[in-house]
PDB file of C-alpha atoms in Angstrom:
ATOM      1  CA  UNK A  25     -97.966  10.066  -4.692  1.00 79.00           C
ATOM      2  CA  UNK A  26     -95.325  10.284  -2.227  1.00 87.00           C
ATOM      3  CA  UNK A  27     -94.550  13.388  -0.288  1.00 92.00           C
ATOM      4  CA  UNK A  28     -91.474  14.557   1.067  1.00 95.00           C
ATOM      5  CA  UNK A  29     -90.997  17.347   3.480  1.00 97.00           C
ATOM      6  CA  UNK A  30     -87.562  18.895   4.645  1.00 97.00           C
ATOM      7  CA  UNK A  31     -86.267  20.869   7.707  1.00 97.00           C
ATOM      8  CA  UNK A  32     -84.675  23.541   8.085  1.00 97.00           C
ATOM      9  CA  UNK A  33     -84.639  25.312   4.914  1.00 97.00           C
ATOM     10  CA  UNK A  34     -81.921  27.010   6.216  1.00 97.00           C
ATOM     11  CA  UNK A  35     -78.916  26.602   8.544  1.00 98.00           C
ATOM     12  CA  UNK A  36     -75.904  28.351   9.463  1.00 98.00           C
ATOM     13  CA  UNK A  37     -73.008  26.458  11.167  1.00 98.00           C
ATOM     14  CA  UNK A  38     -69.440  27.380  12.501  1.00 98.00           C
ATOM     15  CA  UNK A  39     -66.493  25.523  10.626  1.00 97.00           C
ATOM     16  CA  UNK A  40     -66.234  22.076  12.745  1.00 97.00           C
ATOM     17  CA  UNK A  41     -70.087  21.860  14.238  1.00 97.00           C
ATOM     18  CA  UNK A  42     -72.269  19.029  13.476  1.00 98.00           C
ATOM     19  CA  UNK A  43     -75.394  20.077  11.012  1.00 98.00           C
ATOM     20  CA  UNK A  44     -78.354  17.904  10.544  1.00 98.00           C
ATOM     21  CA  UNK A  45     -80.943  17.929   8.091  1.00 98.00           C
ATOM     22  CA  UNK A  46     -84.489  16.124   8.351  1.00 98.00           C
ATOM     23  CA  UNK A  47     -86.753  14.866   6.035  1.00 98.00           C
ATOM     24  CA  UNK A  48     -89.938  13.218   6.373  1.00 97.00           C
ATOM     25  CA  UNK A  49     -92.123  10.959   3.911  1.00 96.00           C
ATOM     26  CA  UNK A  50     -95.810   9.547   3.304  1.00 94.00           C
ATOM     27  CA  UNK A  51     -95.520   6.605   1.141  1.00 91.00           C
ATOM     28  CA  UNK A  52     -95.061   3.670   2.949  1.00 88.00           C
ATOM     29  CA  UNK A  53     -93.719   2.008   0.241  1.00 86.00           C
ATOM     30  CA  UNK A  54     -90.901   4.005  -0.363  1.00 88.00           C
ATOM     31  CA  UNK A  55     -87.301   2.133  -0.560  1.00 89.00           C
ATOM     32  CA  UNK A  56     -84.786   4.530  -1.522  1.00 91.00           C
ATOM     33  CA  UNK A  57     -83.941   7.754  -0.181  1.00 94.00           C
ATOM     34  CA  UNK A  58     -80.743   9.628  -1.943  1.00 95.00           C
ATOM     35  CA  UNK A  59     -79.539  12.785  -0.804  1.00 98.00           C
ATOM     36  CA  UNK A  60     -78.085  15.291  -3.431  1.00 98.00           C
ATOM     37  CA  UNK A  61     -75.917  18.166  -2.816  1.00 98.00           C
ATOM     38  CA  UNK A  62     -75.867  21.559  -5.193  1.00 97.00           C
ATOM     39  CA  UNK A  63     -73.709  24.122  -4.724  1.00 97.00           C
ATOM     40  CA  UNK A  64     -74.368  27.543  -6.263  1.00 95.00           C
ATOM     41  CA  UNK A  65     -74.289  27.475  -9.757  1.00 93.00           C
ATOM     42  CA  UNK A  66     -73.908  23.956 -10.354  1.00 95.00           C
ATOM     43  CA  UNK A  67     -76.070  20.802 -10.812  1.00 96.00           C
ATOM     44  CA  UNK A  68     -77.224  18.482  -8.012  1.00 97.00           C
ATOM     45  CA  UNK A  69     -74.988  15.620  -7.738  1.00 96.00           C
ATOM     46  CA  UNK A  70     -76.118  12.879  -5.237  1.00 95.00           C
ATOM     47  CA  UNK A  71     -73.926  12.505  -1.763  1.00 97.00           C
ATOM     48  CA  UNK A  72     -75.289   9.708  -0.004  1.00 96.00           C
ATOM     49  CA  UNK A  73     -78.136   7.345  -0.189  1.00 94.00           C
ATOM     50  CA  UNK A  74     -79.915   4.787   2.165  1.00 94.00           C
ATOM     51  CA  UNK A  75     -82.195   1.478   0.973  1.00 89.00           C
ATOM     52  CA  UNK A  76     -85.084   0.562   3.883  1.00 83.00           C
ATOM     53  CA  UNK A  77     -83.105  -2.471   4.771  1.00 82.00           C
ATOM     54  CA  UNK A  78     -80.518  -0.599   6.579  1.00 83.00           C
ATOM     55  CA  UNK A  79     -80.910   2.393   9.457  1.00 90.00           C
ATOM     56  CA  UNK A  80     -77.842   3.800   8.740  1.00 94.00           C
ATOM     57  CA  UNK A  81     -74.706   4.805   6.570  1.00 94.00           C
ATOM     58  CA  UNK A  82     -71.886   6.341   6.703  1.00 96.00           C
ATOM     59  CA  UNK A  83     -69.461   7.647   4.340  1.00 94.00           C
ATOM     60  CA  UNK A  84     -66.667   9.545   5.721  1.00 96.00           C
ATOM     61  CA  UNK A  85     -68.055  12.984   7.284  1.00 97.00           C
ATOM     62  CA  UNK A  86     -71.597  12.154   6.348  1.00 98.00           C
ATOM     63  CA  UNK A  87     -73.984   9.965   7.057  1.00 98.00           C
ATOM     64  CA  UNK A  88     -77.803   9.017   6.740  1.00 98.00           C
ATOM     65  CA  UNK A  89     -80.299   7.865   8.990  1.00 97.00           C
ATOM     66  CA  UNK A  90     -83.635   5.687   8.603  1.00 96.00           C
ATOM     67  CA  UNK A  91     -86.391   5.296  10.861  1.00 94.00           C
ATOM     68  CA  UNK A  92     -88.992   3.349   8.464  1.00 92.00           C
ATOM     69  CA  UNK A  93     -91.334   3.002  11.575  1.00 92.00           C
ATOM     70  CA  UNK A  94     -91.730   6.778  11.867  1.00 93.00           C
ATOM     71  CA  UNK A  95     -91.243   7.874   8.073  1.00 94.00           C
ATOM     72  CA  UNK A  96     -88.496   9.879   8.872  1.00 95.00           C
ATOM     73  CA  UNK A  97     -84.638   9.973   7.779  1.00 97.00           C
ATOM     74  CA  UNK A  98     -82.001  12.249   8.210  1.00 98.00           C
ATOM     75  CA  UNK A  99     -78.556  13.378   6.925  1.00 98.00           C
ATOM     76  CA  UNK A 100     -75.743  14.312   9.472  1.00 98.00           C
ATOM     77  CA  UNK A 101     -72.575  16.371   8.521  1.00 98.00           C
ATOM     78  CA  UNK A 102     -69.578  16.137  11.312  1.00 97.00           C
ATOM     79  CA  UNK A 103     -66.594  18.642  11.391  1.00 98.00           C
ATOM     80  CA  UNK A 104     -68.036  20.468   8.607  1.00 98.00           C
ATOM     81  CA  UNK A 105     -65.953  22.587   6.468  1.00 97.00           C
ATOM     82  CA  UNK A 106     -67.420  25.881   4.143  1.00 96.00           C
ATOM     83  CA  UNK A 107     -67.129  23.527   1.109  1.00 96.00           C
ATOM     84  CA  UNK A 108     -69.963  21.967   2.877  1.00 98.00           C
ATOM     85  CA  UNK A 109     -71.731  25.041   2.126  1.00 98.00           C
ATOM     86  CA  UNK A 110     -74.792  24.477  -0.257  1.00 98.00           C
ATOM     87  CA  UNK A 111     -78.379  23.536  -1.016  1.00 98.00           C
ATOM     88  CA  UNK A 112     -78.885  19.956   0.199  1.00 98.00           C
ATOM     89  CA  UNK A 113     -82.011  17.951  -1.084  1.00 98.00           C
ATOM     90  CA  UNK A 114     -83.349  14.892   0.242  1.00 97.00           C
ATOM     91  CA  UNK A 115     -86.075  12.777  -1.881  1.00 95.00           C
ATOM     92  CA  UNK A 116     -88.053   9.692  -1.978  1.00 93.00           C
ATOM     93  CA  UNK A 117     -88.614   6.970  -4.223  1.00 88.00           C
ATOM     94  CA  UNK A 118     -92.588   6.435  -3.833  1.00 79.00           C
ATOM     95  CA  UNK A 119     -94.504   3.852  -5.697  1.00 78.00           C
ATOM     96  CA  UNK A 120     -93.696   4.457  -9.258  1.00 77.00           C
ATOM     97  CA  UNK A 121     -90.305   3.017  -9.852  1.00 74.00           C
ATOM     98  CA  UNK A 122     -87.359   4.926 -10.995  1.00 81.00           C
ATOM     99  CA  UNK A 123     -88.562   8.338  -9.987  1.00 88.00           C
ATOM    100  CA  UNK A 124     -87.824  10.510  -7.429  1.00 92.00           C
ATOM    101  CA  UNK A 125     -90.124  13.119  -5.210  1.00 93.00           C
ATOM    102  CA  UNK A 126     -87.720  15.604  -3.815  1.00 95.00           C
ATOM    103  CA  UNK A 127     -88.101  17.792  -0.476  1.00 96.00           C
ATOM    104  CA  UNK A 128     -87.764  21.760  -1.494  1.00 96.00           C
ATOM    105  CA  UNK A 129     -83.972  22.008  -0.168  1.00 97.00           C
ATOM    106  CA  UNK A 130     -81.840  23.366   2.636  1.00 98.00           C
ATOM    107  CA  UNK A 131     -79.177  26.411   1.867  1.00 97.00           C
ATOM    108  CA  UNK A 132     -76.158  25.264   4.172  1.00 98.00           C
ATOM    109  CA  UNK A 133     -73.838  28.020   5.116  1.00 98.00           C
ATOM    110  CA  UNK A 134     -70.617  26.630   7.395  1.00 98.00           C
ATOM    111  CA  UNK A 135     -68.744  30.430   8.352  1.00 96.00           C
ATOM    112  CA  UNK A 136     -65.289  29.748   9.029  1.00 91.00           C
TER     113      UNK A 136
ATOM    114  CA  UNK B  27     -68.458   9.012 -16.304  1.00 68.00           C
ATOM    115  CA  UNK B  28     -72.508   9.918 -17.392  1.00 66.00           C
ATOM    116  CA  UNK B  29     -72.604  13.080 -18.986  1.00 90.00           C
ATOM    117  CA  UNK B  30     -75.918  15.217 -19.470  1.00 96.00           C
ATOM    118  CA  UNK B  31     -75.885  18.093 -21.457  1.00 96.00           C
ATOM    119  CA  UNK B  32     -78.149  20.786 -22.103  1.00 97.00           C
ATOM    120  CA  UNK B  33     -78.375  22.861 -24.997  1.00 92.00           C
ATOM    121  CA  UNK B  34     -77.969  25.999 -23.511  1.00 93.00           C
ATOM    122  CA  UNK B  35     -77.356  27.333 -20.194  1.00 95.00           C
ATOM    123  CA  UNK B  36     -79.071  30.631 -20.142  1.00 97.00           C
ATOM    124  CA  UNK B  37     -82.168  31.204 -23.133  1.00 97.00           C
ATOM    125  CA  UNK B  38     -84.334  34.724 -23.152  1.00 97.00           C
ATOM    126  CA  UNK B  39     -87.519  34.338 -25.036  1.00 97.00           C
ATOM    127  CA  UNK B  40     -90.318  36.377 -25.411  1.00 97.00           C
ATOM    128  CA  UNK B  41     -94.028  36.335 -24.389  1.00 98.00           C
ATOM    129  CA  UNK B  42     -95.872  34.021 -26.166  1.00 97.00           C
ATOM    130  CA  UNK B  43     -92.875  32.122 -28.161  1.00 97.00           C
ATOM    131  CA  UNK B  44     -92.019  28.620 -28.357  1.00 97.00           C
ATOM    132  CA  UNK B  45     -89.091  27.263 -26.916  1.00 97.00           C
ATOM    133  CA  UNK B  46     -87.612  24.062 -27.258  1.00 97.00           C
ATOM    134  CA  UNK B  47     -85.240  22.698 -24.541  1.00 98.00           C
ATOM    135  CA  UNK B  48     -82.824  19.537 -25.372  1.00 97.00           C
ATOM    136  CA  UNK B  49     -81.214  17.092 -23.299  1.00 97.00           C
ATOM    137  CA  UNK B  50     -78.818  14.516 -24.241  1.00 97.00           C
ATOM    138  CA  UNK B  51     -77.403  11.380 -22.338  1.00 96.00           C
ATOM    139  CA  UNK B  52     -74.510   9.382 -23.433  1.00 94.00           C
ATOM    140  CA  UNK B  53     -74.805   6.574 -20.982  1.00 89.00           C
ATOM    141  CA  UNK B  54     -77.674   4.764 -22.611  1.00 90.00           C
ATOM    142  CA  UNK B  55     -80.258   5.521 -19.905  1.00 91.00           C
ATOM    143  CA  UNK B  56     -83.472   3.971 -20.087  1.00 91.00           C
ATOM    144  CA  UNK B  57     -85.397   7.295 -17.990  1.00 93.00           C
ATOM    145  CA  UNK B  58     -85.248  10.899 -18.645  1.00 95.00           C
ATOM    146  CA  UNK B  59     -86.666  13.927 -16.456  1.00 96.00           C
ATOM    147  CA  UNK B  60     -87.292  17.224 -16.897  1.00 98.00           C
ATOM    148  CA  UNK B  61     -86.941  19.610 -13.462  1.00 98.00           C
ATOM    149  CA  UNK B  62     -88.275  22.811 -13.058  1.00 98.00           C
ATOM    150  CA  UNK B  63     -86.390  24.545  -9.824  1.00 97.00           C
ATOM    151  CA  UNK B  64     -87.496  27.543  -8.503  1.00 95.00           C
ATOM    152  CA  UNK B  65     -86.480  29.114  -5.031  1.00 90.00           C
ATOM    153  CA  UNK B  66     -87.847  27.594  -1.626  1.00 89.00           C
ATOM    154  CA  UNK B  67     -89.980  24.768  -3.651  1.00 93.00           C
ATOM    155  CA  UNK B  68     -87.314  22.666  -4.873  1.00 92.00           C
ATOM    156  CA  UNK B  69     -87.088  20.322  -7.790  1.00 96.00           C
ATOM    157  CA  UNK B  70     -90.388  19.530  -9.252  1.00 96.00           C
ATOM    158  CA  UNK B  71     -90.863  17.213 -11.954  1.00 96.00           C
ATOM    159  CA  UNK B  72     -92.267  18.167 -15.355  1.00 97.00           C
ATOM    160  CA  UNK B  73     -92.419  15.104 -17.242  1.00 97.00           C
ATOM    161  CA  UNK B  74     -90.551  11.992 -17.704  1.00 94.00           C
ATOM    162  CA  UNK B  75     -89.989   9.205 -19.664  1.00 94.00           C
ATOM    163  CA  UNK B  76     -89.061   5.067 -19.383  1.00 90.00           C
ATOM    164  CA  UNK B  77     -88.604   4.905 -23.085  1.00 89.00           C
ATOM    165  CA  UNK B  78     -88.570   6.108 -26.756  1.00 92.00           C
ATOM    166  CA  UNK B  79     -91.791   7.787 -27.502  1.00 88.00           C
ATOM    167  CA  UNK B  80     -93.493   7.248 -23.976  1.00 90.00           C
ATOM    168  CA  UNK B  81     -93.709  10.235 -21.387  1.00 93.00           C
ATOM    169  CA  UNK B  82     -95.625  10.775 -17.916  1.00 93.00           C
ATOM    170  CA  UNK B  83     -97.317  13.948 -16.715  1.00 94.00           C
ATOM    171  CA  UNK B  84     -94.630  15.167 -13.525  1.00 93.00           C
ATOM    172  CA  UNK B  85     -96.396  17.042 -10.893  1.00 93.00           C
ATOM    173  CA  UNK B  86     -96.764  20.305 -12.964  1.00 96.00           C
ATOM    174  CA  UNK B  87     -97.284  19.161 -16.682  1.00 97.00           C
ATOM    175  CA  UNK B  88     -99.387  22.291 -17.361  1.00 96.00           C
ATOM    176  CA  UNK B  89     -98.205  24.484 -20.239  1.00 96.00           C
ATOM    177  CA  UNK B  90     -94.775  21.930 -21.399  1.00 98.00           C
ATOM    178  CA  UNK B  91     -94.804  19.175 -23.558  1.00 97.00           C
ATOM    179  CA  UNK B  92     -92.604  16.419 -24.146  1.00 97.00           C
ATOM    180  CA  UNK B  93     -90.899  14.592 -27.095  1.00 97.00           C
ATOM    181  CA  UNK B  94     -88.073  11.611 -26.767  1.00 96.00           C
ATOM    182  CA  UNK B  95     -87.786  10.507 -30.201  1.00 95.00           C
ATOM    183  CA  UNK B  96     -84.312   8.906 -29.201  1.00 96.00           C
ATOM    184  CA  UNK B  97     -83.439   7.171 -26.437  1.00 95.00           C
ATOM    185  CA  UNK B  98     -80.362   9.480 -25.451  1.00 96.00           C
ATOM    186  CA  UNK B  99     -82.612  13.090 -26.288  1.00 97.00           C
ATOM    187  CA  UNK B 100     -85.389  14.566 -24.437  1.00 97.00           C
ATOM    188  CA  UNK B 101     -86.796  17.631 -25.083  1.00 97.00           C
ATOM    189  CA  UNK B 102     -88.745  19.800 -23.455  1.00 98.00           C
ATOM    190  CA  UNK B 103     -91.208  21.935 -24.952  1.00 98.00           C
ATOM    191  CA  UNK B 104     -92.848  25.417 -23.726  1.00 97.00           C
ATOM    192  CA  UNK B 105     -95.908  26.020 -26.432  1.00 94.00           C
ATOM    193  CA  UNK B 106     -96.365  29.547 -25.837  1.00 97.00           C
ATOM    194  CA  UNK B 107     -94.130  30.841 -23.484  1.00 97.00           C
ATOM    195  CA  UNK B 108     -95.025  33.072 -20.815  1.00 97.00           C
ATOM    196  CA  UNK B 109     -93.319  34.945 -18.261  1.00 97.00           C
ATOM    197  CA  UNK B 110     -94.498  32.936 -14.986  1.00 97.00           C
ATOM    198  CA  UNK B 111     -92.643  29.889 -16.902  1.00 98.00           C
ATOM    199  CA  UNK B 112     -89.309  31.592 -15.698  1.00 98.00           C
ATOM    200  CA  UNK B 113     -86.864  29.470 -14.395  1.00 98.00           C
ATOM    201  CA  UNK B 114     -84.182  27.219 -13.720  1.00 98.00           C
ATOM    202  CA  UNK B 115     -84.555  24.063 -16.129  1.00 98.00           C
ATOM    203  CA  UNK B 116     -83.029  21.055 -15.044  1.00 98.00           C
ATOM    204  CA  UNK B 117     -82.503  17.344 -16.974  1.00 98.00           C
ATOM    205  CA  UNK B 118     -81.586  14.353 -15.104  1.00 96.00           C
ATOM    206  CA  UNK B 119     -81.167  10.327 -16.553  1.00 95.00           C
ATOM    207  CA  UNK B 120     -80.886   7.158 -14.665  1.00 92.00           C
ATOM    208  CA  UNK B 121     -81.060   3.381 -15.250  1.00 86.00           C
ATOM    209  CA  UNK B 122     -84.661   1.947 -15.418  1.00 73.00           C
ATOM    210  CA  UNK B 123     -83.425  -1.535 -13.756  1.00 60.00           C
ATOM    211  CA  UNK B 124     -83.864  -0.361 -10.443  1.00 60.00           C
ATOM    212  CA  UNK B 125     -84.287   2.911  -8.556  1.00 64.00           C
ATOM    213  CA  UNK B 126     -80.694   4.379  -9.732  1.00 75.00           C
ATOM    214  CA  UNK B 127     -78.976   7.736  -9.181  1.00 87.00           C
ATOM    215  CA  UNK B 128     -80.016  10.285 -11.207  1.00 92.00           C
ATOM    216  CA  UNK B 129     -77.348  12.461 -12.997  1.00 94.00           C
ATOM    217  CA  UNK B 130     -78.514  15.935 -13.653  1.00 96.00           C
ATOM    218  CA  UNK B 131     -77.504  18.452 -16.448  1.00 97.00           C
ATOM    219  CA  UNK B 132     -76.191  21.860 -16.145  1.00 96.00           C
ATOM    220  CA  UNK B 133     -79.291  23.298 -16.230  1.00 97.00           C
ATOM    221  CA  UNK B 134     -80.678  25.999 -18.367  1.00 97.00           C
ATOM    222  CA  UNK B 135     -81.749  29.775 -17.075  1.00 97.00           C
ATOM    223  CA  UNK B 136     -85.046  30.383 -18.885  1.00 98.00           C
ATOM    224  CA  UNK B 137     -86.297  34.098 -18.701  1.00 98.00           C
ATOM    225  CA  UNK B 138     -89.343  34.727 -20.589  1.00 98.00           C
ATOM    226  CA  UNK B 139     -90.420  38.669 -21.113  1.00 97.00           C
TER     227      UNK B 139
END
């Protein structure tokens, strides 16, 4: 099955730095790469996602990268803010369709 | 707006017990999944299932069963508990027509003495 690996599992910030999160994958057939965001005490709830037929999106502060070639993709948080502060997952789709194979997390901390 | 619920959100149990964990969708979801999420290794998958009555082996199946008798209820099932089966239990649903978001429950705090 697929497997996803994510860097750092930890990363401090000052309010307004960039922070960037990387994830790797195995499966060459893999499509579909959410991100999810869970901040203590609550569930995951996803953030941002990417498809293979695109390098990159954006959604307002955030914003995903692709690199299909390498097996790599990323997620990249401008001006960020401590409500940015929380465990970030990234995952991969794999070969069996509809689930998910996620990496083991990143605790975010963004000190004002 | 999906809603998953959990039937509790923090469960004490003792040595050797059986537990039941439920999980209900209201947004007619085709899969179910059952998380286990322990510090510094993530979400790993239990078990899931694509329909009524059908379930897969996640990537640690050992020691849980399974049981979706409805499409909108999965439960989760510890056969004799024991107390490395502590943990943070979470349920997530999504659409089967294509790879979909999935929308996770509250989670439930298992701690097993």
């Amino acid at each position: 099955g697929e497997n996803v690996e994510q860097h750092p599992s930890t990363l401090s910030v000052q309010e307004g730095d960039s922070a960037v999160i990387k994830c790797t994958y195995s499966d060459s057939a893999s499509n579909y790469f959410p991100w999810y965001k869970q901040e203590l005490g609550k569930r995951p709830q996803l953030i941002i996602d990417i498809r293979s037929n695109v390098g990159e999106k954006k959604d307002q502060r955030i914003a995903v990268t692709l690199n299909k070639t390498a097996k790599h993709f990323s997620l990249h948080i401008t001006e960020t803010q401590p409500e940015d502060s929380a465990v970030y997952f990234c995952a991969g789709e794999g070969s069996t369709l509809g689930r998910l194979y996620f990496g083991r997390g990143t605790q975010l901390t963004v000190w004002p | 707006d999906v809603k998953v619920t959990q039937s509790s959100r923090y469960l004490v149990k003792r040595t050797g017990e059986k537990v039941f964990l439920e999980c209900v969708q209201d947004m007619d979801h085709e899969n179910m999944f059952w998380y286990r999420q322990d510090p510094g290794l993530g979400l790993r998958l239990i078990y899931f299932s694509y329909d009524v009555k059908m379930k897969e082996k996640g990537d640690i199946p050992e020691g849980y069963s399974v049981s979706r008798e409805k499409k909108e209820r999965f439960s989760l099932i510890l056969e004799s508990a024991s107390t490395n089966q502590t943990s943070m239990y979470l349920c997530a649903s999504s659409l089967l027509a294509d790879t979909d978001t999935q929308y996770f429950g509250p989670g439930t705090r298992l701690t097993v003495l």
